[in-house]
Amino acid sequence: MTEFAGNCQNVNFADPKTVILADLMCQQLSSVPSKILVVGCGKGIEAAVLAQHLRASVTGIDILTDFDVRASQFADLRRGDATRMEFMDESFDFVYSFHALEHIPDFRAALHEIRRVLRPDGGWMIGTPNSKRIIGYLGSKDASTAEKLWWNLADWNAKLRGRFRNEFGAHAGYTKEELRGELARVFSAVTDITLDYYRDVYSSRRDLIEAMVQSGVAPWLLPCIYFTGRR
């Protein structure tokens, strides 16, 4: 595997949300992972951030290959099918997948593949949209206000027609209960880090986050859910 960590190119990717997730996932491990796989890496920015922040060798796979040239300087980005990965068993210390699982029709096969390529003591982090959300996409960095409005209208249209499901093409995601159940069927340890993530991302508004939790409205207001755990 090509070593990309420590690349001397003067490029710095500003992505505090990925950094926060990296720090949260490292808290669950006894050491910082040295070989990481990003499943559904998109343009590869998150893979590059993980490589820079953790000084790790990072591989990213995606069904599409619209990779950022700069990100390719820091991570091994390649086309790959999450349900039939080309990697040997126990190849990685950690698998990271952010907003990808809901786009994979046979997502259960992808989860089993993630387990297969993890080392026995390896860890994982998976985040998806929260299908209970009232509104979403507010944190989408590359989207205009008009696009965010349109996406939310499309979601509500699908909900009203009873078609707000991934298999119907909606960007629905899962409820926390659904995702926890699917993960628990595959992995030995599953930990919900959703609130930890939002408390860190919106550290200046922790009082608001706690008020949402105490009032019981958090399941409908938090747009995404995040879990981490062990193989």
PDB file of C-alpha atoms in Angstrom:
ATOM      1  CA  MET A   1       0.000   0.000   0.000  1.00  0.00           C
ATOM      2  CA  THR A   2       1.357   3.419  -0.935  1.00  0.00           C
ATOM      3  CA  GLU A   3       2.341   5.597   2.019  1.00  0.00           C
ATOM      4  CA  PHE A   4       0.760   9.033   1.727  1.00  0.00           C
ATOM      5  CA  ALA A   5       1.089  10.232   5.323  1.00  0.00           C
ATOM      6  CA  GLY A   6       3.578  13.040   5.761  1.00  0.00           C
ATOM      7  CA  ASN A   7       3.329  14.323   2.195  1.00  0.00           C
ATOM      8  CA  CYS A   8       5.276  17.568   1.978  1.00  0.00           C
ATOM      9  CA  GLN A   9       2.901  19.367  -0.373  1.00  0.00           C
ATOM     10  CA  ASN A  10       1.845  22.685   1.149  1.00  0.00           C
ATOM     11  CA  VAL A  11      -1.896  21.939   1.189  1.00  0.00           C
ATOM     12  CA  ASN A  12      -4.114  22.155   4.232  1.00  0.00           C
ATOM     13  CA  PHE A  13      -7.728  21.025   4.150  1.00  0.00           C
ATOM     14  CA  ALA A  14      -9.974  22.969   6.534  1.00  0.00           C
ATOM     15  CA  ASP A  15     -12.603  20.485   7.691  1.00  0.00           C
ATOM     16  CA  PRO A  16     -13.188  20.825  11.443  1.00  0.00           C
ATOM     17  CA  LYS A  17     -16.106  18.372  11.452  1.00  0.00           C
ATOM     18  CA  THR A  18     -13.927  15.543  10.148  1.00  0.00           C
ATOM     19  CA  VAL A  19     -11.228  16.460  12.675  1.00  0.00           C
ATOM     20  CA  ILE A  20     -13.789  16.249  15.486  1.00  0.00           C
ATOM     21  CA  LEU A  21     -14.936  12.827  14.277  1.00  0.00           C
ATOM     22  CA  ALA A  22     -11.301  11.693  14.050  1.00  0.00           C
ATOM     23  CA  ASP A  23     -10.674  12.757  17.631  1.00  0.00           C
ATOM     24  CA  LEU A  24     -13.856  11.069  18.853  1.00  0.00           C
ATOM     25  CA  MET A  25     -13.000   7.808  17.135  1.00  0.00           C
ATOM     26  CA  CYS A  26      -9.471   7.866  18.549  1.00  0.00           C
ATOM     27  CA  GLN A  27     -10.924   8.160  22.044  1.00  0.00           C
ATOM     28  CA  GLN A  28     -12.396   4.694  21.541  1.00  0.00           C
ATOM     29  CA  LEU A  29      -9.022   3.166  20.628  1.00  0.00           C
ATOM     30  CA  SER A  30      -5.905   2.376  22.613  1.00  0.00           C
ATOM     31  CA  SER A  31      -3.729   3.999  19.932  1.00  0.00           C
ATOM     32  CA  VAL A  32      -4.047   6.183  16.846  1.00  0.00           C
ATOM     33  CA  PRO A  33      -4.777   3.989  13.799  1.00  0.00           C
ATOM     34  CA  SER A  34      -1.998   3.834  11.227  1.00  0.00           C
ATOM     35  CA  LYS A  35      -3.942   2.331   8.296  1.00  0.00           C
ATOM     36  CA  ILE A  36      -7.417   3.703   7.633  1.00  0.00           C
ATOM     37  CA  LEU A  37     -10.004   2.893   4.972  1.00  0.00           C
ATOM     38  CA  VAL A  38     -12.632   5.477   4.009  1.00  0.00           C
ATOM     39  CA  VAL A  39     -15.692   3.800   2.472  1.00  0.00           C
ATOM     40  CA  GLY A  40     -17.602   6.160   0.190  1.00  0.00           C
ATOM     41  CA  CYS A  41     -14.852   8.775   0.104  1.00  0.00           C
ATOM     42  CA  GLY A  42     -16.483  11.092  -2.460  1.00  0.00           C
ATOM     43  CA  LYS A  43     -13.913  13.569  -3.686  1.00  0.00           C
ATOM     44  CA  GLY A  44     -11.447  12.307  -1.080  1.00  0.00           C
ATOM     45  CA  ILE A  45     -11.300  15.409   1.116  1.00  0.00           C
ATOM     46  CA  GLU A  46     -12.154  13.528   4.314  1.00  0.00           C
ATOM     47  CA  ALA A  47      -9.531  10.903   3.504  1.00  0.00           C
ATOM     48  CA  ALA A  48      -6.939  13.652   3.075  1.00  0.00           C
ATOM     49  CA  VAL A  49      -7.987  15.301   6.356  1.00  0.00           C
ATOM     50  CA  LEU A  50      -7.629  12.012   8.216  1.00  0.00           C
ATOM     51  CA  ALA A  51      -4.193  11.455   6.672  1.00  0.00           C
ATOM     52  CA  GLN A  52      -3.049  14.933   7.695  1.00  0.00           C
ATOM     53  CA  HIS A  53      -4.606  15.028  11.140  1.00  0.00           C
ATOM     54  CA  LEU A  54      -3.693  11.500  12.231  1.00  0.00           C
ATOM     55  CA  ARG A  55      -0.473  11.123  10.225  1.00  0.00           C
ATOM     56  CA  ALA A  56      -1.898   7.861   8.916  1.00  0.00           C
ATOM     57  CA  SER A  57      -1.814   5.926   5.669  1.00  0.00           C
ATOM     58  CA  VAL A  58      -5.339   6.361   4.274  1.00  0.00           C
ATOM     59  CA  THR A  59      -7.094   4.595   1.410  1.00  0.00           C
ATOM     60  CA  GLY A  60     -10.415   5.871   0.085  1.00  0.00           C
ATOM     61  CA  ILE A  61     -12.845   4.023  -2.166  1.00  0.00           C
ATOM     62  CA  ASP A  62     -15.923   5.245  -4.009  1.00  0.00           C
ATOM     63  CA  ILE A  63     -18.088   3.943  -6.835  1.00  0.00           C
ATOM     64  CA  LEU A  64     -17.384   7.232  -8.657  1.00  0.00           C
ATOM     65  CA  THR A  65     -13.917   8.609  -9.365  1.00  0.00           C
ATOM     66  CA  ASP A  66     -14.418  12.370  -9.257  1.00  0.00           C
ATOM     67  CA  PHE A  67     -11.468  12.723  -6.889  1.00  0.00           C
ATOM     68  CA  ASP A  68      -9.883  16.006  -5.838  1.00  0.00           C
ATOM     69  CA  VAL A  69      -6.363  16.162  -7.270  1.00  0.00           C
ATOM     70  CA  ARG A  70      -5.023  17.779  -4.104  1.00  0.00           C
ATOM     71  CA  ALA A  71      -6.579  15.098  -1.894  1.00  0.00           C
ATOM     72  CA  SER A  72      -4.903  12.439  -4.032  1.00  0.00           C
ATOM     73  CA  GLN A  73      -1.550  13.771  -2.811  1.00  0.00           C
ATOM     74  CA  PHE A  74      -2.388  12.616   0.716  1.00  0.00           C
ATOM     75  CA  ALA A  75      -4.545   9.503   0.301  1.00  0.00           C
ATOM     76  CA  ASP A  76      -4.750   6.522  -2.032  1.00  0.00           C
ATOM     77  CA  LEU A  77      -8.086   7.202  -3.752  1.00  0.00           C
ATOM     78  CA  ARG A  78      -9.484   4.498  -5.989  1.00  0.00           C
ATOM     79  CA  ARG A  79     -12.708   3.179  -7.464  1.00  0.00           C
ATOM     80  CA  GLY A  80     -14.207   0.437  -5.343  1.00  0.00           C
ATOM     81  CA  ASP A  81     -17.441  -1.377  -4.553  1.00  0.00           C
ATOM     82  CA  ALA A  82     -18.156  -1.328  -0.816  1.00  0.00           C
ATOM     83  CA  THR A  83     -20.010  -4.650  -1.083  1.00  0.00           C
ATOM     84  CA  ARG A  84     -17.082  -6.436  -2.777  1.00  0.00           C
ATOM     85  CA  MET A  85     -13.851  -4.846  -1.639  1.00  0.00           C
ATOM     86  CA  GLU A  86     -10.579  -5.852  -3.255  1.00  0.00           C
ATOM     87  CA  PHE A  87      -8.639  -5.775   0.018  1.00  0.00           C
ATOM     88  CA  MET A  88      -7.432  -8.839   1.881  1.00  0.00           C
ATOM     89  CA  ASP A  89      -8.884  -9.823   5.239  1.00  0.00           C
ATOM     90  CA  GLU A  90      -7.734  -7.774   8.241  1.00  0.00           C
ATOM     91  CA  SER A  91      -6.030  -5.076   6.141  1.00  0.00           C
ATOM     92  CA  PHE A  92      -6.953  -1.969   8.154  1.00  0.00           C
ATOM     93  CA  ASP A  93      -6.823  -0.626  11.704  1.00  0.00           C
ATOM     94  CA  PHE A  94      -9.889   1.551  11.196  1.00  0.00           C
ATOM     95  CA  VAL A  95     -12.757   2.022   8.725  1.00  0.00           C
ATOM     96  CA  TYR A  96     -14.434   5.409   8.411  1.00  0.00           C
ATOM     97  CA  SER A  97     -17.678   5.900   6.504  1.00  0.00           C
ATOM     98  CA  PHE A  98     -19.501   9.223   6.512  1.00  0.00           C
ATOM     99  CA  HIS A  99     -22.860   9.585   4.704  1.00  0.00           C
ATOM    100  CA  ALA A 100     -22.260   6.648   2.390  1.00  0.00           C
ATOM    101  CA  LEU A 101     -24.162   3.674   3.821  1.00  0.00           C
ATOM    102  CA  GLU A 102     -27.556   5.103   2.874  1.00  0.00           C
ATOM    103  CA  HIS A 103     -26.482   5.184  -0.788  1.00  0.00           C
ATOM    104  CA  ILE A 104     -25.528   1.491  -0.893  1.00  0.00           C
ATOM    105  CA  PRO A 105     -28.492  -0.745  -1.877  1.00  0.00           C
ATOM    106  CA  ASP A 106     -27.009  -3.844  -0.233  1.00  0.00           C
ATOM    107  CA  PHE A 107     -25.756  -1.980   2.824  1.00  0.00           C
ATOM    108  CA  ARG A 108     -25.673  -5.142   4.947  1.00  0.00           C
ATOM    109  CA  ALA A 109     -23.114  -6.653   2.565  1.00  0.00           C
ATOM    110  CA  ALA A 110     -21.062  -3.461   2.942  1.00  0.00           C
ATOM    111  CA  LEU A 111     -21.136  -3.767   6.735  1.00  0.00           C
ATOM    112  CA  HIS A 112     -19.906  -7.353   6.553  1.00  0.00           C
ATOM    113  CA  GLU A 113     -17.151  -6.270   4.174  1.00  0.00           C
ATOM    114  CA  ILE A 114     -16.100  -3.552   6.611  1.00  0.00           C
ATOM    115  CA  ARG A 115     -15.840  -6.178   9.334  1.00  0.00           C
ATOM    116  CA  ARG A 116     -13.860  -8.501   7.066  1.00  0.00           C
ATOM    117  CA  VAL A 117     -11.158  -5.963   6.199  1.00  0.00           C
ATOM    118  CA  LEU A 118     -10.728  -4.835   9.817  1.00  0.00           C
ATOM    119  CA  ARG A 119      -8.041  -6.299  12.037  1.00  0.00           C
ATOM    120  CA  PRO A 120      -9.344  -8.221  15.074  1.00  0.00           C
ATOM    121  CA  ASP A 121      -8.841  -5.222  17.368  1.00  0.00           C
ATOM    122  CA  GLY A 122      -9.784  -2.697  14.680  1.00  0.00           C
ATOM    123  CA  GLY A 123     -12.357   0.062  15.016  1.00  0.00           C
ATOM    124  CA  TRP A 124     -14.891   1.810  12.818  1.00  0.00           C
ATOM    125  CA  MET A 125     -16.954   4.996  12.640  1.00  0.00           C
ATOM    126  CA  ILE A 126     -20.166   5.258  10.616  1.00  0.00           C
ATOM    127  CA  GLY A 127     -22.366   8.318  10.211  1.00  0.00           C
ATOM    128  CA  THR A 128     -25.596   8.680   8.240  1.00  0.00           C
ATOM    129  CA  PRO A 129     -28.511  11.118   7.956  1.00  0.00           C
ATOM    130  CA  ASN A 130     -31.130  10.827  10.681  1.00  0.00           C
ATOM    131  CA  SER A 131     -34.373   9.826   8.972  1.00  0.00           C
ATOM    132  CA  LYS A 132     -36.416  11.355  11.809  1.00  0.00           C
ATOM    133  CA  ARG A 133     -35.027  14.828  11.101  1.00  0.00           C
ATOM    134  CA  ILE A 134     -37.425  17.693  10.503  1.00  0.00           C
ATOM    135  CA  ILE A 135     -34.875  19.665   8.520  1.00  0.00           C
ATOM    136  CA  GLY A 136     -31.479  18.812   7.121  1.00  0.00           C
ATOM    137  CA  TYR A 137     -28.563  19.905   4.931  1.00  0.00           C
ATOM    138  CA  LEU A 138     -27.910  23.097   6.922  1.00  0.00           C
ATOM    139  CA  GLY A 139     -24.255  22.152   7.336  1.00  0.00           C
ATOM    140  CA  SER A 140     -23.694  21.322   3.657  1.00  0.00           C
ATOM    141  CA  LYS A 141     -20.655  23.416   2.812  1.00  0.00           C
ATOM    142  CA  ASP A 142     -20.835  23.325  -0.984  1.00  0.00           C
ATOM    143  CA  ALA A 143     -24.573  23.912  -1.358  1.00  0.00           C
ATOM    144  CA  SER A 144     -26.455  27.159  -1.899  1.00  0.00           C
ATOM    145  CA  THR A 145     -29.423  28.223   0.210  1.00  0.00           C
ATOM    146  CA  ALA A 146     -31.693  27.475  -2.741  1.00  0.00           C
ATOM    147  CA  GLU A 147     -30.297  23.952  -3.035  1.00  0.00           C
ATOM    148  CA  LYS A 148     -30.754  23.294   0.690  1.00  0.00           C
ATOM    149  CA  LEU A 149     -34.345  24.525   0.485  1.00  0.00           C
ATOM    150  CA  TRP A 150     -35.046  22.354  -2.544  1.00  0.00           C
ATOM    151  CA  TRP A 151     -33.556  19.252  -0.902  1.00  0.00           C
ATOM    152  CA  ASN A 152     -35.686  19.742   2.219  1.00  0.00           C
ATOM    153  CA  LEU A 153     -38.816  20.212   0.104  1.00  0.00           C
ATOM    154  CA  ALA A 154     -37.969  17.006  -1.770  1.00  0.00           C
ATOM    155  CA  ASP A 155     -37.570  15.174   1.544  1.00  0.00           C
ATOM    156  CA  TRP A 156     -40.934  16.352   2.816  1.00  0.00           C
ATOM    157  CA  ASN A 157     -42.601  15.471  -0.468  1.00  0.00           C
ATOM    158  CA  ALA A 158     -41.215  11.943  -0.132  1.00  0.00           C
ATOM    159  CA  LYS A 159     -42.376  11.766   3.500  1.00  0.00           C
ATOM    160  CA  LEU A 160     -45.906  12.834   2.604  1.00  0.00           C
ATOM    161  CA  ARG A 161     -46.039  10.170  -0.113  1.00  0.00           C
ATOM    162  CA  GLY A 162     -44.666   7.478   2.209  1.00  0.00           C
ATOM    163  CA  ARG A 163     -41.520   7.117   0.109  1.00  0.00           C
ATOM    164  CA  PHE A 164     -38.899   8.609   2.401  1.00  0.00           C
ATOM    165  CA  ARG A 165     -36.720   5.509   2.266  1.00  0.00           C
ATOM    166  CA  ASN A 166     -33.244   4.899   0.872  1.00  0.00           C
ATOM    167  CA  GLU A 167     -34.525   2.154  -1.413  1.00  0.00           C
ATOM    168  CA  PHE A 168     -36.884   4.646  -3.061  1.00  0.00           C
ATOM    169  CA  GLY A 169     -34.017   7.001  -3.887  1.00  0.00           C
ATOM    170  CA  ALA A 170     -34.581   9.412  -0.988  1.00  0.00           C
ATOM    171  CA  HIS A 171     -31.595  10.693   0.966  1.00  0.00           C
ATOM    172  CA  ALA A 172     -33.282   9.398   4.101  1.00  0.00           C
ATOM    173  CA  GLY A 173     -30.670   7.605   6.167  1.00  0.00           C
ATOM    174  CA  TYR A 174     -31.796   5.681   9.228  1.00  0.00           C
ATOM    175  CA  THR A 175     -33.309   6.218  12.634  1.00  0.00           C
ATOM    176  CA  LYS A 176     -30.876   5.802  15.497  1.00  0.00           C
ATOM    177  CA  GLU A 177     -32.631   2.586  16.483  1.00  0.00           C
ATOM    178  CA  GLU A 178     -32.450   1.166  12.955  1.00  0.00           C
ATOM    179  CA  LEU A 179     -28.771   1.900  12.504  1.00  0.00           C
ATOM    180  CA  ARG A 180     -27.798   0.658  15.972  1.00  0.00           C
ATOM    181  CA  GLY A 181     -29.640  -2.608  15.299  1.00  0.00           C
ATOM    182  CA  GLU A 182     -27.934  -3.175  11.942  1.00  0.00           C
ATOM    183  CA  LEU A 183     -24.495  -2.411  13.372  1.00  0.00           C
ATOM    184  CA  ALA A 184     -25.012  -4.636  16.416  1.00  0.00           C
ATOM    185  CA  ARG A 185     -25.730  -7.603  14.125  1.00  0.00           C
ATOM    186  CA  VAL A 186     -22.248  -7.296  12.598  1.00  0.00           C
ATOM    187  CA  PHE A 187     -19.893  -5.761  15.158  1.00  0.00           C
ATOM    188  CA  SER A 188     -19.015  -6.765  18.699  1.00  0.00           C
ATOM    189  CA  ALA A 189     -19.189  -3.247  20.176  1.00  0.00           C
ATOM    190  CA  VAL A 190     -21.398  -0.323  19.152  1.00  0.00           C
ATOM    191  CA  THR A 191     -21.275   3.123  20.782  1.00  0.00           C
ATOM    192  CA  ASP A 192     -23.530   6.078  19.981  1.00  0.00           C
ATOM    193  CA  ILE A 193     -21.416   9.263  19.687  1.00  0.00           C
ATOM    194  CA  THR A 194     -24.097  11.487  18.139  1.00  0.00           C
ATOM    195  CA  LEU A 195     -24.418  13.865  21.083  1.00  0.00           C
ATOM    196  CA  ASP A 196     -20.652  13.915  21.668  1.00  0.00           C
ATOM    197  CA  TYR A 197     -20.213  15.015  18.058  1.00  0.00           C
ATOM    198  CA  TYR A 198     -22.799  17.795  18.186  1.00  0.00           C
ATOM    199  CA  ARG A 199     -21.562  19.037  21.553  1.00  0.00           C
ATOM    200  CA  ASP A 200     -18.084  19.433  20.060  1.00  0.00           C
ATOM    201  CA  VAL A 201     -19.185  20.854  16.708  1.00  0.00           C
ATOM    202  CA  TYR A 202     -21.421  23.427  18.387  1.00  0.00           C
ATOM    203  CA  SER A 203     -19.351  23.911  21.534  1.00  0.00           C
ATOM    204  CA  SER A 204     -20.532  27.519  21.890  1.00  0.00           C
ATOM    205  CA  ARG A 205     -24.149  26.306  21.918  1.00  0.00           C
ATOM    206  CA  ARG A 206     -23.911  23.368  24.282  1.00  0.00           C
ATOM    207  CA  ASP A 207     -26.698  24.800  26.426  1.00  0.00           C
ATOM    208  CA  LEU A 208     -28.998  24.608  23.412  1.00  0.00           C
ATOM    209  CA  ILE A 209     -27.940  21.020  22.681  1.00  0.00           C
ATOM    210  CA  GLU A 210     -28.602  20.029  26.301  1.00  0.00           C
ATOM    211  CA  ALA A 211     -31.987  21.750  26.217  1.00  0.00           C
ATOM    212  CA  MET A 212     -32.888  19.753  23.101  1.00  0.00           C
ATOM    213  CA  VAL A 213     -31.890  16.549  24.856  1.00  0.00           C
ATOM    214  CA  GLN A 214     -33.751  17.349  28.075  1.00  0.00           C
ATOM    215  CA  SER A 215     -36.922  18.334  26.211  1.00  0.00           C
ATOM    216  CA  GLY A 216     -36.865  15.152  24.147  1.00  0.00           C
ATOM    217  CA  VAL A 217     -36.807  16.888  20.752  1.00  0.00           C
ATOM    218  CA  ALA A 218     -33.203  15.978  19.822  1.00  0.00           C
ATOM    219  CA  PRO A 219     -34.224  12.877  17.800  1.00  0.00           C
ATOM    220  CA  TRP A 220     -36.140  15.159  15.400  1.00  0.00           C
ATOM    221  CA  LEU A 221     -33.760  18.133  15.323  1.00  0.00           C
ATOM    222  CA  LEU A 222     -30.332  16.507  14.976  1.00  0.00           C
ATOM    223  CA  PRO A 223     -29.841  15.926  11.238  1.00  0.00           C
ATOM    224  CA  CYS A 224     -27.372  13.069  11.479  1.00  0.00           C
ATOM    225  CA  ILE A 225     -26.439  10.103  13.670  1.00  0.00           C
ATOM    226  CA  TYR A 226     -22.976   8.707  14.408  1.00  0.00           C
ATOM    227  CA  PHE A 227     -21.750   5.405  15.831  1.00  0.00           C
ATOM    228  CA  THR A 228     -18.331   3.997  16.504  1.00  0.00           C
ATOM    229  CA  GLY A 229     -17.144   0.652  17.796  1.00  0.00           C
ATOM    230  CA  ARG A 230     -14.934  -2.403  17.467  1.00  0.00           C
ATOM    231  CA  ARG A 231     -14.810  -5.277  15.040  1.00  0.00           C
TER     232      ARG A 231
END
